[in-house]
Amino acid sequence: MIALSLLVASLAGLSSAAASTHRLKERVAEPRNWIRLSAAPADQIIPLRIALPQLRFDELERQLYEVSDPDHPRYGQHLSKAEVETLVAPHPDSLGVVNAWLASHGLEEDDLERTPAQDWVTVRVPVALAEEMLATKYHAWQHADGGDVILRTTSYSLPAHVHDHVELVHPTTFFGHTRALRTTFRFSEVQDPPVPVSSEKILIPGSGITVDPSCNTTITVTCLKELYNAIGFQASAHNGNQIAVTGYLEQFANIQDLQTFYSQQRPDALNSSFKTVLINGGLNNQSAAEAGAEANLDTQFAFGLTFPTPATFFSTGGRPPFIPDIGTPTKSDTNEPYTKFLDFILAQNNIPQVISTSYGDDEQTVPIAFARRVCAGFAQLGARGTSLTFSSGDGGVGDGDPNPATQTCLTNDGRNATRFITGFPATCPFVTAVGATINVPEIAVDFSGGGFSDFFARPAYQHAAVTRFLDGLAPGTFAGLFNASGRAIPDVSAEGDKFGIIIGGQSFHIGGTSASSPTFAGFVSLLNSARLSAGKRPLGFLNPLLYSANVAATFNDITVGNNPGCGTEGFNATVGWDAITGLGTPDFGKLLSIVG
């Protein structure tokens, strides 16, 4: 690549000339809650990820639905890694144009990193070169909460002849604030003195299922197995089944805490563990002081439910570490972490059949082109036979703030209009969004995220269920606050509060849809274990199956509760699908009788 000192000097007078040959690719309003700091240092190294159009993605999507539809002859016949890569590979013309454009800036093949399908190319360049390539100006921006500092721009352009051959460039206009989706955690020994409870089992109406009354105080692995009708089922350790959870933002899953958890809740799993895979500079800090609440919750319950199924924790780096007053060129990897995870997992030949994620952004903070491209990555995993569960969010119909009274719920497009705010990636139609319930018998918990996407249209698989819900709303309900034709979330739900976990050797209670996603994922993995042991294929992309009439009827319908936010009472739980608990919570025994 061009020598850095010569490059910066040669680019000093080129920005205006470059702009004249470029055409605007994307522009966003200055984001709320972000503060523009100084101009980015010219010699700061920035990794540019360039997405080339995926030539046959429509064909991939068609085949994804065929192999995921229980009524289709191809159901369960998932695609191979090579087949998926063929369908998402860019056109040779796009490769040629982009290669020539990069070469015109001194970037040769040795400077490029490509995904196996060649649909993404990454180059690490000084800010000065990125600005010249994109006819833009980068600044450091800091979130108003005093947290992340990132390098971003509010618009960028591409040469006219390159425009149709590049879908997006990142990092540019993405001002997301990825967070773990949890509401509260508290030190149980201090805040939860022993409360006498009845010794009589709680009978779940209409089911014959009984649950220990202690489950209204602390949710355990046994509580979930009782409530969701899985007592007595034993997963296999040897049939090829795997489960995984993802970790971001320096969330470390502590193995000693897992052992303590197992000693209390799953004694037969004691001395077993999980595999940790490090991605993009991810770490595996096992200090008790660094044990992550989110990471421990995910691993303890997902893996506690599914033992002895082989389990993996993916620790992905990517929290932006740029510090303007240091300006070290080697510390500016500002990429949002999902893309790094997708790069890694899609390149693997053997991937887990279930992966749970408890992180997300407000959908409106994610550029729509970027959201669609990440969603397309999840579609590739589904086509290969992996079920993806995501937490639906912890702000009710609001903007992620767990306190409805302080939610602003304003659009960030410059209009500052009041709007219900959904979360991404939960709104991607190729993942299963999981909301939250509480108590035994279950009701909807008020923080459970639910609503309708402004980016993705409602998929056919949920049309009937969601239409019935919308038809049941009084005319004019929340008019203008949501997109009634958008992809609706959540799809399903599971318990999401009072989970007893271990963090740093101490007992805590934790709650949030971040508990619900690994819980639901755990029961999906148990279903996969039964299927694989019977010589069947894994379930893969779940939603067409879940919304099918005979499967939807097996769910425990939640009809009490609402998810307030944005100055409203939010949506109500109702008979059938609703925008707080989805189809309801799983009955493993009934599901097993259909898909096992």
Coordinates of C-alpha atoms in Angstrom, one line a residue:
M1 CA 0.0 0.0 0.0
I2 CA 1.1 3.6 -0.5
A3 CA 3.5 4.8 2.2
L4 CA 1.5 6.5 4.9
S5 CA 3.4 9.8 5.1
L6 CA 3.3 10.3 1.3
L7 CA -0.3 9.3 1.2
V8 CA -1.5 11.9 3.7
A9 CA 0.4 14.6 2.0
S10 CA -0.8 13.7 -1.5
L11 CA -4.4 13.8 -0.4
A12 CA -4.4 17.2 1.2
G13 CA -5.9 19.0 -1.8
L14 CA -7.9 16.2 -3.4
S15 CA -11.2 16.3 -1.4
S16 CA -13.0 18.9 -3.5
A17 CA -11.9 17.3 -6.8
A18 CA -13.0 13.8 -5.6
A19 CA -16.4 15.2 -4.5
S20 CA -17.0 16.5 -8.0
T21 CA -16.8 12.9 -9.4
H22 CA -18.8 11.3 -6.6
R23 CA -22.5 10.8 -6.1
L24 CA -24.2 10.7 -2.7
K25 CA -24.7 7.1 -1.4
E26 CA -26.1 7.8 2.1
R27 CA -26.9 10.7 4.4
V28 CA -28.3 10.7 7.9
A29 CA -29.4 13.5 10.2
E30 CA -27.0 14.3 13.1
P31 CA -27.9 11.7 15.6
R32 CA -29.6 12.5 18.9
N33 CA -27.6 11.7 22.0
W34 CA -24.3 11.8 20.2
I35 CA -21.8 14.7 20.5
R36 CA -19.5 15.7 17.6
L37 CA -16.0 16.1 18.9
S38 CA -12.9 16.9 16.9
A39 CA -12.1 15.9 13.3
A40 CA -10.6 12.5 13.0
P41 CA -6.8 12.5 12.8
A42 CA -5.7 12.1 9.2
D43 CA -3.3 9.2 10.0
Q44 CA -5.8 7.3 12.1
I45 CA -6.2 3.8 10.6
I46 CA -9.8 2.9 10.0
P47 CA -11.1 -0.5 8.7
L48 CA -13.5 0.1 5.8
R49 CA -15.9 -2.8 5.1
I50 CA -17.3 -2.7 1.6
A51 CA -20.4 -4.7 0.8
L52 CA -20.9 -5.9 -2.8
P53 CA -24.4 -6.7 -4.0
Q54 CA -25.3 -10.4 -3.4
L55 CA -26.3 -11.4 -6.9
R56 CA -28.8 -14.2 -6.2
F57 CA -30.0 -13.4 -2.7
D58 CA -33.6 -13.6 -3.8
E59 CA -32.9 -17.2 -4.8
L60 CA -31.3 -17.8 -1.4
E61 CA -34.4 -16.4 0.4
R62 CA -36.7 -18.6 -1.7
Q63 CA -34.8 -21.7 -0.9
L64 CA -34.6 -20.7 2.8
Y65 CA -38.4 -20.6 3.0
E66 CA -38.7 -23.9 1.2
V67 CA -36.3 -25.8 3.6
S68 CA -38.0 -24.1 6.6
D69 CA -41.7 -24.7 5.7
P70 CA -43.0 -27.9 7.3
D71 CA -45.5 -28.3 4.5
H72 CA -42.9 -28.1 1.7
P73 CA -41.3 -31.3 0.2
R74 CA -37.8 -29.8 0.8
Y75 CA -38.4 -29.2 4.5
G76 CA -35.2 -29.8 6.5
Q77 CA -33.0 -30.1 3.4
H78 CA -30.7 -27.3 4.4
L79 CA -28.1 -25.8 2.1
S80 CA -24.4 -26.4 2.3
K81 CA -21.8 -23.7 3.0
A82 CA -20.7 -23.9 -0.7
E83 CA -24.3 -23.6 -1.9
V84 CA -25.0 -20.5 0.2
E85 CA -21.8 -18.9 -0.9
T86 CA -22.7 -19.4 -4.5
L87 CA -26.0 -17.7 -4.0
V88 CA -24.6 -14.6 -2.3
A89 CA -21.5 -14.2 -4.4
P90 CA -21.3 -10.8 -6.2
H91 CA -21.4 -10.5 -10.0
P92 CA -17.9 -10.7 -11.6
D93 CA -18.5 -7.2 -13.0
S94 CA -19.0 -5.8 -9.4
L95 CA -15.7 -7.5 -8.4
G96 CA -13.9 -6.0 -11.3
V97 CA -15.2 -2.5 -10.8
V98 CA -14.6 -2.5 -7.0
N99 CA -11.1 -3.9 -7.5
A100 CA -10.2 -1.3 -10.0
W101 CA -11.6 1.5 -7.8
L102 CA -9.5 0.2 -4.8
A103 CA -6.4 -0.1 -7.0
S104 CA -6.9 3.5 -8.2
H105 CA -6.2 4.4 -4.5
G106 CA -3.1 2.3 -4.2
L107 CA -4.9 -0.7 -2.7
E108 CA -3.8 -4.0 -4.1
E109 CA -4.9 -7.6 -3.5
D110 CA -2.5 -8.1 -0.6
D111 CA -4.2 -5.1 1.2
L112 CA -7.7 -6.7 1.0
E113 CA -9.5 -9.1 3.3
R114 CA -12.4 -11.0 1.6
T115 CA -15.2 -13.1 3.0
P116 CA -15.4 -16.6 1.4
A117 CA -18.2 -15.5 -0.9
Q118 CA -16.3 -12.3 -1.7
D119 CA -19.4 -10.3 -0.9
W120 CA -17.5 -8.2 1.7
V121 CA -14.1 -6.7 1.3
T122 CA -12.2 -5.0 4.1
V123 CA -9.4 -2.5 3.8
R124 CA -7.5 -0.8 6.5
V125 CA -6.6 2.7 5.5
P126 CA -5.8 6.1 7.1
V127 CA -8.7 8.4 7.7
A128 CA -7.3 10.8 5.0
L129 CA -7.6 8.0 2.4
A130 CA -11.1 7.0 3.5
E131 CA -12.2 10.6 3.3
E132 CA -10.8 10.9 -0.3
M133 CA -12.4 7.6 -1.4
L134 CA -15.8 8.5 0.0
A135 CA -15.7 12.3 -0.5
T136 CA -16.6 12.8 3.2
K137 CA -15.2 14.0 6.5
Y138 CA -14.9 11.8 9.6
H139 CA -15.2 13.1 13.1
A140 CA -14.9 11.6 16.5
W141 CA -18.4 11.3 18.2
Q142 CA -19.2 10.4 21.8
H143 CA -22.4 9.1 23.2
A144 CA -24.1 11.5 25.6
D145 CA -23.9 8.9 28.4
G146 CA -20.1 9.4 28.4
G147 CA -19.5 6.0 26.9
D148 CA -18.3 5.0 23.5
V149 CA -16.2 7.3 21.2
I150 CA -16.4 6.3 17.6
L151 CA -15.3 7.6 14.2
R152 CA -18.3 8.3 11.9
T153 CA -19.6 10.6 9.2
T154 CA -23.2 11.7 8.5
S155 CA -22.9 11.2 4.7
Y156 CA -20.6 9.6 2.1
S157 CA -20.4 9.3 -1.6
L158 CA -19.0 7.0 -4.2
P159 CA -17.8 7.5 -7.8
A160 CA -20.8 7.3 -10.2
H161 CA -19.4 4.2 -12.0
V162 CA -19.0 2.4 -8.6
H163 CA -22.4 3.2 -7.2
D164 CA -24.3 0.2 -8.4
H165 CA -21.5 -2.2 -7.5
V166 CA -21.4 -1.3 -3.8
E167 CA -24.3 -1.8 -1.4
L168 CA -22.8 0.0 1.5
V169 CA -19.5 1.0 3.2
H170 CA -19.1 0.7 7.0
P171 CA -18.2 2.4 9.3
T172 CA -19.8 5.5 8.0
T173 CA -23.3 6.5 9.1
F174 CA -24.1 3.9 11.8
F175 CA -24.6 5.5 15.2
G176 CA -25.9 2.6 17.1
H177 CA -25.4 2.0 20.7
T178 CA -25.3 -1.8 21.0
R179 CA -26.3 -2.9 24.5
A180 CA -27.0 -6.0 26.5
L181 CA -30.8 -6.3 26.8
R182 CA -31.4 -6.7 30.5
T183 CA -33.5 -4.6 32.9
T184 CA -32.3 -5.2 36.4
F185 CA -30.0 -7.3 38.5
R186 CA -29.7 -7.2 42.3
F187 CA -27.7 -8.9 45.0
S188 CA -30.1 -11.5 46.3
E189 CA -28.6 -12.0 49.7
V190 CA -29.2 -8.3 50.5
Q191 CA -32.4 -7.6 48.7
D192 CA -34.2 -10.9 48.8
P193 CA -34.6 -12.2 52.4
P194 CA -36.2 -15.6 52.7
V195 CA -39.9 -15.5 52.1
P196 CA -42.1 -18.4 53.3
V197 CA -43.8 -20.1 50.4
S198 CA -46.5 -22.7 50.2
S199 CA -45.3 -26.3 49.7
E200 CA -48.2 -27.0 47.5
K201 CA -47.4 -27.2 43.8
I202 CA -48.9 -24.6 41.5
L203 CA -51.2 -26.2 38.9
I204 CA -51.1 -24.5 35.5
P205 CA -54.7 -24.1 34.4
G206 CA -55.8 -26.4 31.5
S207 CA -52.5 -28.2 31.3
G208 CA -52.1 -30.7 34.1
I209 CA -48.6 -29.2 34.6
T210 CA -47.5 -28.4 38.2
V211 CA -44.7 -26.1 39.2
D212 CA -42.9 -25.6 42.5
P213 CA -44.1 -22.5 44.2
S214 CA -40.6 -21.3 44.8
C215 CA -40.5 -20.4 41.1
N216 CA -42.4 -17.3 41.9
T217 CA -39.4 -16.2 43.9
T218 CA -36.5 -17.5 41.9
I219 CA -36.4 -19.0 38.4
T220 CA -34.1 -22.0 38.2
V221 CA -33.4 -24.6 35.5
T222 CA -35.8 -27.0 37.2
C223 CA -38.5 -24.3 37.2
L224 CA -38.2 -23.8 33.5
K225 CA -38.3 -27.5 32.8
E226 CA -41.4 -28.0 35.0
L227 CA -43.2 -24.9 33.5
Y228 CA -42.4 -25.8 29.9
N229 CA -43.1 -29.5 30.3
A230 CA -39.6 -30.9 29.7
I231 CA -39.1 -32.9 33.0
G232 CA -37.6 -36.3 32.2
F233 CA -36.1 -35.4 28.8
Q234 CA -32.4 -36.1 28.5
A235 CA -30.3 -34.5 25.7
S236 CA -27.6 -36.5 24.0
A237 CA -23.9 -35.6 24.1
H238 CA -23.0 -37.6 21.0
N239 CA -25.6 -37.0 18.2
G240 CA -23.9 -34.0 16.7
N241 CA -26.2 -31.4 18.4
Q242 CA -24.6 -28.1 19.5
I243 CA -25.8 -24.9 21.1
A244 CA -24.1 -21.5 21.4
V245 CA -24.6 -18.0 22.8
T246 CA -22.9 -14.9 21.6
G247 CA -21.0 -12.4 23.8
Y248 CA -20.1 -8.8 22.9
L249 CA -18.9 -5.6 24.7
E250 CA -16.3 -7.3 26.9
Q251 CA -18.9 -9.6 28.5
F252 CA -16.9 -12.6 29.9
A253 CA -18.5 -15.9 30.8
N254 CA -16.9 -17.2 34.0
I255 CA -16.3 -20.9 34.2
Q256 CA -16.0 -21.0 38.0
D257 CA -19.3 -19.2 38.3
L258 CA -20.8 -21.9 36.0
Q259 CA -19.5 -24.6 38.4
T260 CA -21.1 -22.9 41.3
F261 CA -24.3 -22.5 39.4
Y262 CA -24.2 -26.2 38.4
S263 CA -23.6 -27.3 42.0
Q264 CA -26.8 -25.5 42.9
Q265 CA -29.1 -26.1 40.0
R266 CA -27.6 -28.9 37.8
P267 CA -25.4 -31.2 39.9
D268 CA -25.1 -33.8 37.2
A269 CA -23.3 -31.2 35.0
L270 CA -20.7 -30.3 37.6
N271 CA -17.2 -30.3 36.2
S272 CA -18.4 -29.9 32.7
S273 CA -17.9 -26.7 30.8
F274 CA -18.2 -25.0 27.4
K275 CA -15.9 -24.0 24.6
T276 CA -14.9 -20.4 24.3
V277 CA -14.2 -19.1 20.7
L278 CA -12.5 -15.7 20.4
I279 CA -13.5 -13.5 17.4
N280 CA -12.1 -10.2 16.3
G281 CA -9.9 -9.7 19.3
G282 CA -12.5 -11.0 21.7
L283 CA -11.1 -12.0 25.1
N284 CA -11.7 -14.6 27.8
N285 CA -11.0 -12.9 31.1
Q286 CA -11.7 -15.4 33.9
S287 CA -11.1 -12.9 36.8
A288 CA -14.1 -13.1 39.2
A289 CA -14.2 -9.3 39.1
E290 CA -14.7 -9.3 35.3
A291 CA -17.5 -11.9 35.3
G292 CA -20.3 -10.5 33.0
A293 CA -23.9 -10.5 34.2
E294 CA -25.1 -11.0 30.6
A295 CA -22.6 -13.6 29.6
N296 CA -23.1 -15.6 32.8
L297 CA -26.9 -15.5 32.5
D298 CA -26.7 -16.7 28.9
T299 CA -24.3 -19.5 29.5
Q300 CA -25.7 -20.7 32.8
F301 CA -29.2 -21.1 31.6
A302 CA -28.8 -22.0 28.0
F303 CA -26.2 -24.6 28.9
G304 CA -27.8 -25.7 32.1
L305 CA -31.0 -26.5 30.3
T306 CA -29.3 -28.5 27.5
F307 CA -26.5 -30.4 29.3
P308 CA -24.8 -32.5 28.1
T309 CA -25.2 -30.9 24.7
P310 CA -21.8 -29.5 23.5
A311 CA -21.8 -25.8 24.1
T312 CA -19.9 -22.8 22.8
F313 CA -19.5 -19.2 23.9
F314 CA -18.5 -16.8 21.1
S315 CA -16.6 -13.9 22.5
T316 CA -16.6 -11.2 19.8
G317 CA -14.5 -8.0 20.1
G318 CA -15.5 -4.8 18.5
R319 CA -16.5 -2.2 21.1
P320 CA -15.0 1.0 19.6
P321 CA -11.8 1.7 21.6
F322 CA -10.8 4.9 19.8
I323 CA -9.7 7.6 22.2
P324 CA -9.2 11.0 20.5
D325 CA -6.5 12.3 22.8
I326 CA -4.4 9.2 22.3
G327 CA -4.8 8.8 18.6
T328 CA -3.0 5.6 18.3
P329 CA -3.4 4.3 14.7
T330 CA -3.6 0.7 15.9
K331 CA -6.7 1.3 18.0
S332 CA -9.5 2.3 15.8
D333 CA -11.5 -0.8 14.9
T334 CA -14.9 0.8 15.0
N335 CA -16.8 -2.0 13.3
E336 CA -20.2 -2.9 14.8
P337 CA -19.7 -6.5 16.2
Y338 CA -22.4 -8.5 14.4
T339 CA -20.6 -8.2 11.1
K340 CA -17.4 -9.6 12.6
F341 CA -19.4 -12.5 14.1
L342 CA -21.1 -13.2 10.8
D343 CA -17.8 -13.1 9.0
F344 CA -16.4 -15.7 11.3
I345 CA -19.4 -18.1 11.7
L346 CA -20.3 -18.1 8.0
A347 CA -16.7 -19.2 7.2
Q348 CA -17.0 -22.3 9.4
N349 CA -17.9 -25.7 8.0
N350 CA -19.5 -26.9 11.2
I351 CA -21.8 -24.4 13.0
P352 CA -24.1 -24.8 16.0
Q353 CA -27.7 -25.6 15.3
V354 CA -29.0 -23.0 17.8
I355 CA -27.4 -19.6 18.6
S356 CA -28.9 -17.2 21.1
T357 CA -28.1 -13.4 21.2
S358 CA -29.2 -11.0 23.9
Y359 CA -27.9 -7.7 22.4
G360 CA -29.4 -5.1 20.2
D361 CA -29.8 -1.5 19.1
D362 CA -32.8 0.8 18.5
E363 CA -33.8 -0.1 14.9
Q364 CA -33.9 3.6 13.9
T365 CA -30.2 4.1 14.8
V366 CA -29.1 1.5 12.3
P367 CA -28.8 2.6 8.6
I368 CA -31.4 0.6 6.7
A369 CA -28.8 -0.7 4.1
F370 CA -26.7 -1.9 6.9
A371 CA -29.6 -3.6 8.8
R372 CA -30.7 -5.4 5.6
R373 CA -27.2 -6.6 4.9
V374 CA -26.8 -8.0 8.5
C375 CA -30.2 -9.5 8.2
A376 CA -29.1 -11.2 5.0
G377 CA -26.2 -12.8 6.9
F378 CA -28.7 -14.3 9.4
A379 CA -30.7 -15.7 6.4
Q380 CA -27.5 -17.5 5.3
L381 CA -27.2 -19.1 8.7
G382 CA -30.9 -20.1 8.6
A383 CA -30.5 -21.7 5.2
R384 CA -27.6 -23.8 6.6
G385 CA -29.8 -25.1 9.4
T386 CA -29.2 -22.8 12.3
S387 CA -31.9 -21.4 14.5
L388 CA -31.2 -17.9 15.7
T389 CA -33.0 -16.4 18.7
F390 CA -32.7 -12.7 19.7
S391 CA -34.1 -10.8 22.7
S392 CA -37.0 -8.5 21.7
G393 CA -35.9 -5.6 23.9
D394 CA -36.5 -4.3 27.4
G395 CA -38.3 -1.0 26.9
G396 CA -41.8 -2.1 26.1
V397 CA -42.8 -0.2 23.0
G398 CA -40.2 2.4 23.9
D399 CA -36.6 3.2 23.1
G400 CA -34.7 0.9 25.3
D401 CA -35.0 2.9 28.5
P402 CA -36.5 0.5 31.0
N403 CA -38.4 3.4 32.7
P404 CA -41.4 4.3 30.5
A405 CA -41.6 7.6 32.3
T406 CA -38.3 8.8 30.9
Q407 CA -38.5 7.4 27.4
T408 CA -38.4 10.1 24.7
C409 CA -39.4 7.8 21.7
L410 CA -38.5 10.4 19.1
T411 CA -37.5 9.7 15.6
N412 CA -33.9 10.5 14.7
D413 CA -34.6 11.6 11.1
G414 CA -34.7 15.3 12.0
R415 CA -38.5 15.4 12.5
N416 CA -38.4 14.5 16.3
A417 CA -41.8 12.9 15.9
T418 CA -43.1 10.5 18.6
R419 CA -42.8 6.9 17.5
F420 CA -42.8 3.5 19.0
I421 CA -39.2 2.2 18.8
T422 CA -38.4 -1.4 18.0
G423 CA -35.0 -3.2 18.3
F424 CA -32.7 -4.6 15.7
P425 CA -31.6 -7.4 15.0
A426 CA -34.9 -8.7 16.6
T427 CA -36.8 -7.1 13.7
C428 CA -34.9 -9.1 11.1
P429 CA -37.5 -11.5 9.6
F430 CA -35.0 -14.3 9.5
V431 CA -34.5 -14.6 13.3
T432 CA -36.8 -15.5 16.1
A433 CA -37.5 -12.6 18.5
V434 CA -38.2 -13.6 22.1
G435 CA -40.3 -11.6 24.5
A436 CA -40.7 -12.0 28.2
T437 CA -43.2 -13.3 30.8
I438 CA -43.2 -13.4 34.6
N439 CA -44.7 -15.4 37.4
V440 CA -46.4 -18.8 37.6
P441 CA -49.0 -18.9 36.1
E442 CA -47.4 -16.7 33.5
I443 CA -48.4 -13.1 32.5
A444 CA -46.6 -10.7 30.2
V445 CA -43.9 -8.7 31.9
D446 CA -44.2 -4.9 31.3
F447 CA -40.7 -4.4 29.9
S448 CA -41.1 -7.0 27.1
G449 CA -40.2 -5.3 23.8
G450 CA -42.7 -5.6 21.1
G451 CA -44.0 -3.7 18.0
F452 CA -43.6 -3.3 14.3
S453 CA -40.5 -2.7 12.2
D454 CA -40.1 0.4 10.1
F455 CA -37.4 -1.4 8.0
F456 CA -38.7 -4.8 7.2
A457 CA -42.2 -5.7 5.7
R458 CA -44.3 -8.2 7.5
P459 CA -43.3 -11.7 6.2
A460 CA -45.9 -14.0 4.9
Y461 CA -45.5 -16.6 7.7
Q462 CA -46.9 -14.2 10.3
H463 CA -49.6 -12.5 8.1
A464 CA -52.6 -14.3 9.4
A465 CA -51.7 -14.2 13.1
V466 CA -50.7 -10.5 13.1
T467 CA -53.7 -9.5 11.0
R468 CA -56.0 -11.0 13.6
F469 CA -54.2 -9.0 16.3
L470 CA -54.4 -5.7 14.4
D471 CA -58.1 -6.3 13.5
G472 CA -58.8 -6.6 17.3
L473 CA -57.4 -3.1 18.0
A474 CA -59.9 -0.3 18.4
P475 CA -59.9 1.9 15.3
G476 CA -57.3 4.6 15.6
T477 CA -55.3 2.9 18.4
F478 CA -51.8 4.4 18.5
A479 CA -52.4 6.0 15.1
G480 CA -49.1 7.2 13.5
L481 CA -47.0 5.6 16.3
F482 CA -46.2 2.3 14.5
N483 CA -46.0 0.8 11.0
A484 CA -48.9 -1.7 10.9
S485 CA -47.5 -3.4 7.8
G486 CA -44.1 -4.0 9.3
R487 CA -42.4 -7.2 10.5
A488 CA -44.0 -7.8 14.0
I489 CA -42.1 -8.8 17.1
P490 CA -41.8 -10.8 19.3
D491 CA -42.5 -14.2 17.7
V492 CA -42.6 -16.1 21.0
S493 CA -41.8 -15.5 24.7
A494 CA -40.4 -17.2 27.8
E495 CA -39.9 -16.4 31.4
G496 CA -37.7 -13.2 31.8
D497 CA -37.3 -12.2 35.4
K498 CA -36.1 -13.4 38.8
F499 CA -33.5 -15.7 37.2
G500 CA -31.1 -16.9 39.9
I501 CA -27.5 -16.8 38.6
I502 CA -24.0 -16.6 39.9
I503 CA -21.7 -13.6 39.2
G504 CA -18.3 -13.3 40.7
G505 CA -19.1 -16.1 43.1
Q506 CA -22.2 -14.4 44.5
S507 CA -25.9 -15.0 43.9
F508 CA -28.0 -12.5 42.0
H509 CA -31.4 -12.2 40.5
I510 CA -31.5 -10.9 37.0
G511 CA -34.3 -10.1 34.5
G512 CA -34.8 -9.0 30.9
T513 CA -35.6 -10.5 27.6
S514 CA -31.9 -11.4 27.7
A515 CA -33.0 -14.2 30.0
S516 CA -35.9 -15.2 27.7
S517 CA -33.8 -15.7 24.5
P518 CA -31.3 -18.3 25.9
T519 CA -34.2 -20.0 27.7
F520 CA -36.2 -20.4 24.5
A521 CA -33.0 -21.4 22.6
G522 CA -32.4 -24.1 25.2
F523 CA -35.8 -25.7 24.5
V524 CA -35.2 -25.5 20.7
S525 CA -31.9 -27.3 21.2
L526 CA -33.6 -30.0 23.2
L527 CA -36.0 -30.5 20.3
N528 CA -33.0 -30.7 17.9
S529 CA -31.4 -33.3 20.2
A530 CA -34.5 -35.5 19.8
R531 CA -34.6 -35.0 16.1
L532 CA -31.0 -35.7 15.5
S533 CA -31.2 -38.9 17.7
A534 CA -34.1 -40.0 15.5
G535 CA -32.1 -39.4 12.3
K536 CA -33.9 -36.2 11.4
R537 CA -32.5 -32.8 10.4
P538 CA -32.3 -29.8 12.8
L539 CA -35.1 -27.3 12.9
G540 CA -33.1 -24.5 11.3
F541 CA -35.0 -21.2 10.7
L542 CA -37.9 -21.5 13.0
N543 CA -40.5 -19.0 12.2
P544 CA -42.5 -20.7 9.3
L545 CA -42.8 -23.7 11.6
L546 CA -43.8 -21.7 14.7
Y547 CA -46.6 -19.8 12.9
S548 CA -48.0 -23.0 11.2
A549 CA -51.4 -23.7 12.7
N550 CA -50.7 -27.0 14.5
V551 CA -47.5 -25.8 16.1
A552 CA -48.8 -22.3 17.1
A553 CA -51.7 -24.1 18.9
T554 CA -49.2 -25.9 21.2
F555 CA -48.0 -22.6 22.7
N556 CA -49.1 -21.4 26.1
D557 CA -51.2 -18.4 25.2
I558 CA -50.5 -15.4 27.4
T559 CA -53.5 -13.1 27.7
V560 CA -52.6 -10.8 30.7
G561 CA -50.3 -7.8 30.7
N562 CA -49.1 -4.9 28.6
N563 CA -45.8 -3.2 27.6
P564 CA -46.1 0.6 28.3
G565 CA -43.8 3.2 26.8
C566 CA -43.7 6.4 24.9
G567 CA -46.4 7.9 27.1
T568 CA -48.9 5.1 26.3
E569 CA -50.0 1.8 27.9
G570 CA -48.5 -0.1 25.0
F571 CA -49.9 -3.2 23.5
N572 CA -52.0 -5.7 25.4
A573 CA -51.5 -9.4 25.7
T574 CA -54.5 -11.0 24.0
V575 CA -55.8 -14.4 22.8
G576 CA -53.5 -15.5 20.0
W577 CA -50.4 -13.6 18.8
D578 CA -49.8 -10.2 20.4
A579 CA -47.1 -7.6 20.3
I580 CA -45.8 -8.3 23.8
T581 CA -45.6 -12.1 24.0
G582 CA -45.9 -13.2 20.4
L583 CA -47.5 -16.7 20.1
G584 CA -46.8 -17.4 23.8
T585 CA -44.4 -19.7 25.7
P586 CA -43.4 -23.2 24.6
D587 CA -44.8 -26.5 25.7
F588 CA -41.9 -28.8 25.1
G589 CA -43.9 -32.0 25.4
K590 CA -46.4 -30.9 22.8
L591 CA -43.8 -29.6 20.5
L592 CA -41.8 -32.8 20.8
S593 CA -44.8 -34.8 19.8
I594 CA -45.1 -32.8 16.5
V595 CA -41.4 -32.3 15.5
G596 CA -39.5 -34.8 17.5

